[in-house]
Coordinates of C-alpha atoms and ligand atoms in Angstrom, one line a residue:
M1 CA 122.6 115.4 44.8
E2 CA 121.7 118.4 42.5
E3 CA 119.9 116.0 40.2
L4 CA 118.1 114.6 43.0
I5 CA 117.0 118.0 44.1
N6 CA 115.8 118.7 40.7
R7 CA 113.7 115.5 40.7
A8 CA 112.0 116.2 43.8
A9 CA 111.4 119.9 42.6
E10 CA 109.9 118.4 39.6
A11 CA 107.7 116.0 41.3
L12 CA 106.3 118.5 43.7
S13 CA 105.7 121.1 41.1
R14 CA 103.4 118.6 39.4
S15 CA 101.8 117.2 42.8
Q16 CA 98.1 118.3 43.8
H17 CA 98.3 116.4 47.4
T18 CA 101.5 116.1 48.7
V19 CA 101.8 114.8 52.2
A20 CA 104.9 115.0 54.5
L21 CA 105.8 112.5 57.3
T22 CA 108.3 113.6 59.6
G23 CA 110.2 112.6 62.9
A24 CA 112.8 113.4 65.2
G25 CA 115.5 114.2 62.4
I26 CA 113.6 117.4 61.3
S27 CA 113.6 118.9 64.8
I28 CA 117.6 118.2 65.5
E29 CA 118.4 121.5 63.7
S30 CA 116.3 123.2 66.1
G31 CA 118.3 121.9 69.0
I32 CA 115.7 119.1 70.0
P33 CA 117.6 115.7 70.2
P34 CA 115.7 112.5 69.2
F35 CA 114.3 110.5 72.2
R36 CA 115.7 107.0 70.7
G37 CA 119.1 106.4 70.1
K38 CA 122.6 107.7 71.2
G39 CA 122.2 110.6 73.5
G40 CA 118.7 110.4 73.5
L41 CA 116.4 111.0 76.4
W42 CA 115.5 107.4 76.7
E43 CA 118.9 106.5 77.3
K44 CA 119.2 108.9 80.3
I45 CA 115.7 107.9 81.8
D46 CA 113.6 104.8 81.6
P47 CA 110.5 105.7 79.6
M48 CA 108.4 103.0 81.4
T49 CA 109.2 104.9 84.6
F50 CA 108.9 108.4 83.6
A51 CA 106.8 108.5 80.4
H52 CA 104.0 105.9 81.1
I53 CA 100.8 107.1 81.7
D54 CA 100.8 104.8 84.9
A55 CA 103.7 106.5 86.1
F56 CA 102.1 109.7 85.5
K57 CA 98.7 109.0 87.2
R58 CA 100.6 107.5 90.3
D59 CA 103.1 110.3 90.9
P60 CA 102.6 113.3 88.4
A61 CA 104.7 115.7 90.4
L62 CA 107.8 113.1 90.1
V63 CA 107.1 112.8 86.1
W64 CA 106.7 116.5 85.9
E65 CA 110.0 116.9 87.6
V66 CA 111.8 115.0 84.8
L67 CA 109.7 116.6 82.0
V68 CA 110.6 120.2 83.3
K69 CA 114.1 119.2 83.7
E70 CA 114.6 117.2 80.4
M71 CA 112.2 118.8 78.0
K72 CA 110.4 122.0 79.0
G73 CA 113.2 124.5 78.7
M74 CA 114.2 122.9 75.4
I75 CA 110.8 123.0 74.1
D76 CA 109.9 126.5 75.2
T77 CA 112.9 127.9 73.5
A78 CA 113.1 125.9 70.1
R79 CA 112.4 127.7 67.0
P80 CA 111.4 126.0 63.4
N81 CA 114.4 125.5 61.2
D82 CA 114.5 125.8 57.5
A83 CA 112.9 122.5 57.1
H84 CA 109.8 123.3 58.9
I85 CA 109.5 126.7 57.4
S86 CA 109.9 125.1 54.0
L87 CA 107.0 122.6 54.4
A88 CA 104.9 125.5 55.8
R89 CA 105.9 127.4 52.5
L90 CA 104.8 124.5 50.4
E91 CA 101.3 124.3 52.1
E92 CA 100.9 128.1 51.5
M93 CA 101.8 127.3 47.8
G94 CA 99.0 124.6 47.6
I95 CA 101.4 121.9 46.9
L96 CA 101.5 120.1 50.4
S97 CA 98.2 119.3 51.9
A98 CA 99.0 117.8 55.3
V99 CA 102.0 117.1 57.6
I100 CA 102.0 113.8 59.6
T101 CA 104.2 114.1 62.5
Q102 CA 105.7 112.0 65.2
N103 CA 107.2 115.0 67.0
V104 CA 105.8 116.5 70.1
D105 CA 107.5 119.7 69.7
G106 CA 104.9 121.7 67.9
L107 CA 107.4 123.3 65.6
H108 CA 105.5 122.7 62.3
Q109 CA 102.5 125.0 63.9
A110 CA 105.2 127.5 64.9
A111 CA 106.4 127.5 61.5
G112 CA 102.8 128.2 60.0
S113 CA 101.7 124.8 59.0
R114 CA 98.0 124.6 59.5
D115 CA 97.2 121.0 58.8
V116 CA 99.3 119.0 61.2
I117 CA 98.2 115.7 62.4
E118 CA 100.2 114.5 65.3
F119 CA 100.5 110.9 66.2
H120 CA 102.0 111.7 69.7
G121 CA 100.3 114.8 70.7
N122 CA 102.1 118.1 71.6
F123 CA 104.2 119.1 74.4
A124 CA 103.8 122.7 73.5
W125 CA 100.5 122.5 75.0
L126 CA 99.1 121.2 78.4
R127 CA 95.6 119.9 79.3
C128 CA 93.8 119.9 82.4
M129 CA 92.9 116.3 83.6
S130 CA 89.6 117.7 85.2
C131 CA 87.9 120.2 82.8
D132 CA 90.0 119.6 79.6
G133 CA 91.1 123.2 79.6
R134 CA 94.3 123.8 77.8
C135 CA 97.5 126.1 78.3
E136 CA 100.7 126.7 76.5
T137 CA 103.4 124.8 78.2
R138 CA 105.6 128.0 78.0
E139 CA 103.1 129.8 80.2
A140 CA 102.5 127.3 82.8
D141 CA 103.7 128.0 86.3
V142 CA 105.9 125.2 87.2
A143 CA 107.1 126.7 90.6
Q144 CA 104.9 124.1 92.0
L145 CA 104.8 120.5 90.7
P146 CA 102.5 119.2 89.3
P147 CA 101.4 122.3 87.5
R148 CA 97.6 123.2 88.1
C149 CA 94.8 124.6 86.0
S150 CA 92.7 127.5 87.8
C151 CA 89.9 124.8 88.4
G152 CA 92.5 122.7 90.6
G153 CA 92.9 120.2 88.2
I154 CA 96.4 118.7 87.3
Y155 CA 97.9 119.6 83.9
R156 CA 99.2 116.9 82.0
P157 CA 101.1 117.5 78.6
D158 CA 98.8 117.1 75.8
C159 CA 100.9 114.3 74.2
V160 CA 100.6 110.7 74.1
F161 CA 102.2 108.7 76.9
F162 CA 103.6 105.1 76.9
G163 CA 100.4 103.1 77.6
E164 CA 98.2 105.3 76.0
M165 CA 96.8 105.0 72.2
I166 CA 97.6 107.1 69.4
P167 CA 94.4 109.3 69.0
P168 CA 92.2 107.4 66.6
G169 CA 91.2 110.7 64.7
A170 CA 95.0 111.2 64.0
L171 CA 95.2 107.7 62.8
T172 CA 92.2 107.9 60.4
R173 CA 93.2 111.0 58.9
S174 CA 96.7 110.1 58.3
Q175 CA 95.8 106.9 56.7
L176 CA 93.4 109.0 54.4
A177 CA 95.9 111.5 53.5
A178 CA 98.6 108.8 52.8
S179 CA 96.2 106.8 50.5
Q180 CA 95.2 110.2 48.6
C181 CA 98.7 111.9 48.1
D182 CA 100.6 111.9 44.9
V183 CA 103.9 112.6 46.6
M184 CA 105.0 111.6 50.0
L185 CA 108.0 113.3 51.5
V186 CA 109.5 111.4 54.3
V187 CA 111.7 113.6 56.3
G188 CA 113.9 113.0 59.3
T189 CA 112.5 109.5 60.1
S190 CA 113.5 106.0 59.5
A191 CA 109.5 105.2 59.9
L192 CA 110.4 102.2 61.8
V193 CA 107.8 102.6 64.6
Q194 CA 104.2 102.1 64.0
P195 CA 101.7 103.5 62.8
A196 CA 104.3 106.0 61.0
A197 CA 106.0 102.9 59.4
F198 CA 102.7 102.3 57.4
M199 CA 102.3 105.5 55.8
P200 CA 104.8 105.4 53.1
I201 CA 103.6 101.9 52.2
I202 CA 100.1 103.1 51.9
A203 CA 101.3 106.1 50.0
K204 CA 103.3 103.8 47.6
E205 CA 100.5 101.5 47.1
G206 CA 98.3 104.3 46.1
G207 CA 100.7 105.2 43.3
A208 CA 102.5 108.1 45.0
T209 CA 106.3 109.1 44.6
V210 CA 107.9 108.6 47.8
I211 CA 110.8 110.8 48.3
E212 CA 112.9 110.5 51.4
I213 CA 115.1 113.2 53.1
N214 CA 117.6 111.5 55.7
P215 CA 121.2 111.7 56.2
E216 CA 121.7 108.1 55.9
P217 CA 119.7 105.3 53.9
T218 CA 117.1 103.7 56.1
P219 CA 115.2 100.3 55.7
L220 CA 112.7 102.3 53.4
T221 CA 115.4 103.3 51.1
S222 CA 115.8 100.3 49.2
S223 CA 112.0 98.9 49.9
V224 CA 109.7 101.7 49.5
S225 CA 111.3 105.2 48.6
D226 CA 111.6 106.2 45.0
F227 CA 114.7 108.1 46.0
L228 CA 116.8 109.2 48.8
I229 CA 118.3 112.6 48.9
A230 CA 120.8 112.1 51.5
G231 CA 121.4 115.2 53.8
S232 CA 120.1 117.3 56.6
A233 CA 116.4 118.3 56.4
G234 CA 116.8 122.2 56.5
P235 CA 119.3 122.6 53.6
V236 CA 117.7 120.0 51.2
L237 CA 114.3 121.4 51.8
S238 CA 115.6 124.7 51.2
S239 CA 117.1 123.7 47.9
V240 CA 114.2 122.1 46.7
L241 CA 111.9 124.9 47.4
E242 CA 114.4 127.5 45.8
T243 CA 114.4 125.1 42.6
I244 CA 110.7 125.3 42.5
G245 CA 110.7 129.0 42.7
A246 CA 113.4 129.1 40.0
N247 CA 111.4 126.9 37.6
G248 CA 108.6 129.3 38.2
S249 CA 106.1 126.8 39.2
G250 CA 103.5 127.9 41.9
G251 CA 102.2 124.4 42.3
A252 CA 99.2 122.5 40.8
S253 CA 96.9 125.1 41.3
G254 CA 99.0 127.8 39.7
S255 CA 98.4 130.3 42.1
T256 CA 100.7 131.7 44.8
R257 CA 100.7 134.0 47.5
Ligands
LIG1 ZN1 90.9 122.6 85.0

């Protein structure tokens, strides 16, 4: 493990454009369980009934009831963990240029990351379906469902429902970032779902070192990743950052704040 941490720290110290691809695994330590898999939300409720845009348009109050019960409290109170914070720190050091995430919890931004590309939008914000006005989810009045904007329009979560497209801008920007990076950190995701699945492949084809941080090997491990650091995202990324600090490297630009 220690040797792999050193290898990651070395690659990052040399890197001019690192991109991180993150998924549900990075937020588990913040108390947010993954949607998919055992104990996940999609095991409890049918996403086609409660997370599809048609269902929302048909009966926004019903979908909101489920969202408030299953998600809102969790996301309102969740705080970034060491993994989110380490990625924000890498950006500050001039090593990391962007985070591509499949998560909707807004924790990368909460940790201080500035360039976050969100494939599935964000549940930390709501958007008015009439005037496009935005409101923080934790500020929303959910005494009456669905929550409404001051213009009278219905608020929807600013995330991508089933049946909706990935925002085209997010897709284009992530492809560009993946093709230009020299190191890609794949953190807390097996990247099985498109379009995330493409990103490590694009990075690899562009000559980048792909470093995977996951508790268990994934299909990426043998086919795409240069190496896997098997462990939880928080402790692993903290150790990597510590090692970079100890080696006295401030990233490619040589300037740290
Ligand atoms: Zn409005």
